[in-house]
Short mmCIF file of C-alpha atoms in Angstrom, two decimals:
data_model
loop_
_atom_site.label_atom_id
_atom_site.label_comp_id
_atom_site.label_asym_id
_atom_site.label_seq_id
_atom_site.Cartn_x
_atom_site.Cartn_y
_atom_site.Cartn_z
CA VAL J 961 -5.77 -4.57 -14.70
CA PHE J 962 -2.86 -2.68 -13.34
CA TYR J 963 -3.62 -4.04 -10.02
CA ASN J 964 -3.36 -7.49 -10.90
CA LEU J 965 0.11 -6.74 -13.45
CA GLY J 966 1.42 -5.10 -9.90
CA LEU J 967 0.74 -8.51 -7.75
CA LEU J 968 2.28 -10.26 -10.86
CA GLN J 969 4.96 -8.31 -11.14
CA ASN J 970 5.61 -8.33 -7.60
CA GLN J 971 4.94 -12.41 -7.25
CA LEU J 972 7.61 -12.76 -10.15
CA GLY J 973 10.41 -10.46 -8.04
CA ASN J 974 10.18 -7.46 -10.21
CA ARG J 975 9.78 -5.04 -8.08
CA PRO J 976 10.31 -1.54 -10.14
CA ALA J 977 7.14 -3.13 -12.20
CA ALA J 978 4.81 -4.02 -9.63
CA GLU J 979 5.62 -0.78 -8.41
CA GLN J 980 4.95 1.29 -11.14
CA ALA J 981 1.37 -1.17 -12.06
CA LEU J 982 0.15 -0.37 -8.32
CA LEU J 983 0.63 3.03 -8.65
CA ASN J 984 -1.30 3.17 -11.45
CA ALA J 985 -3.66 1.26 -10.28
CA TYR J 986 -3.82 4.06 -7.56
CA GLU J 987 -3.77 6.68 -9.82
CA VAL J 988 -6.70 5.08 -11.95
CA ASP J 989 -8.87 5.17 -8.53
CA GLN J 990 -7.33 6.73 -5.66
CA ASP J 991 -10.64 5.52 -3.84
CA ASN J 992 -10.15 2.10 -4.00
CA PHE J 993 -9.36 0.05 -0.88
CA ASP J 994 -7.59 -2.84 -2.44
CA PHE J 995 -5.46 -0.85 -4.68
CA ILE J 996 -4.40 1.45 -1.46
CA TYR J 997 -3.76 -1.76 0.82
CA ALA J 998 -2.01 -3.48 -1.64
CA LEU J 999 0.29 -0.22 -1.97
CA VAL J 1000 0.91 -0.31 1.78
CA ASP J 1001 1.98 -4.68 2.02
CA PHE J 1002 4.08 -3.71 -1.10
CA TYR J 1003 6.25 -0.88 0.57
CA ILE J 1004 6.39 -2.95 3.61
CA ASN J 1005 7.34 -5.97 2.06
CA GLY J 1006 10.37 -3.76 0.57
CA ASN J 1007 11.24 -1.93 3.89
CA GLU J 1008 10.50 1.05 2.58
CA LEU J 1009 8.61 1.98 5.87
CA GLN J 1010 8.22 5.72 4.86
CA LYS J 1011 6.15 5.33 1.53
CA ALA J 1012 4.24 2.45 3.27
CA ARG J 1013 3.15 4.70 6.21
CA SER J 1014 2.09 7.65 4.02
CA TYR J 1015 -0.78 5.15 2.53
CA ALA J 1016 -1.52 3.72 5.62
CA GLU J 1017 -2.34 7.55 6.25
CA ILE J 1018 -4.16 7.90 3.35
CA LEU J 1019 -5.94 4.17 4.07
CA LYS J 1020 -6.87 5.57 7.77
CA GLU J 1021 -7.95 8.86 6.45
CA LYS J 1022 -10.30 7.22 3.08
CA PHE J 1023 -11.40 4.20 5.17
CA PRO J 1024 -12.20 5.97 8.98
CA ASP J 1025 -14.49 2.51 9.87
CA ASN J 1026 -11.73 -0.13 8.57
CA GLN J 1027 -9.53 -0.53 10.92
CA ALA J 1028 -6.43 -2.06 8.49
CA GLY J 1029 -5.12 1.63 8.24
CA GLU J 1030 -4.80 2.36 12.22
CA GLU J 1031 -3.58 -1.63 12.13
CA LEU J 1032 -0.76 -0.67 9.63
CA LEU J 1033 0.09 2.08 11.30
CA ARG J 1034 0.96 0.05 14.52
CA TYR J 1035 2.50 -2.33 12.78
CA ILE J 1036 4.97 0.08 10.91
CA GLU J 1037 5.58 1.74 13.92
CA GLU J 1038 6.50 -1.41 15.62
CA VAL J 1039 8.88 -2.42 12.87
CA SER J 1040 10.65 0.81 12.76
CA ARG J 1041 11.99 0.35 16.07
#
């Protein structure tokens, strides 16, 4: 529910509520790929690259067989330049 609420709030442009809902979803299940990915995406789109990087690193660590974490870290590095 928190995840869906976060996505909805983000679409409505309510970034503070979206962030809180996504963080709540992550707190409920810190091993959920979609919740972590959504936080990375949220922070990249908000140009909060340090926060995006920290969650991308978590994604890479928790899901080493999935290339998404590594690809997101590369992307963040590129846009940080």
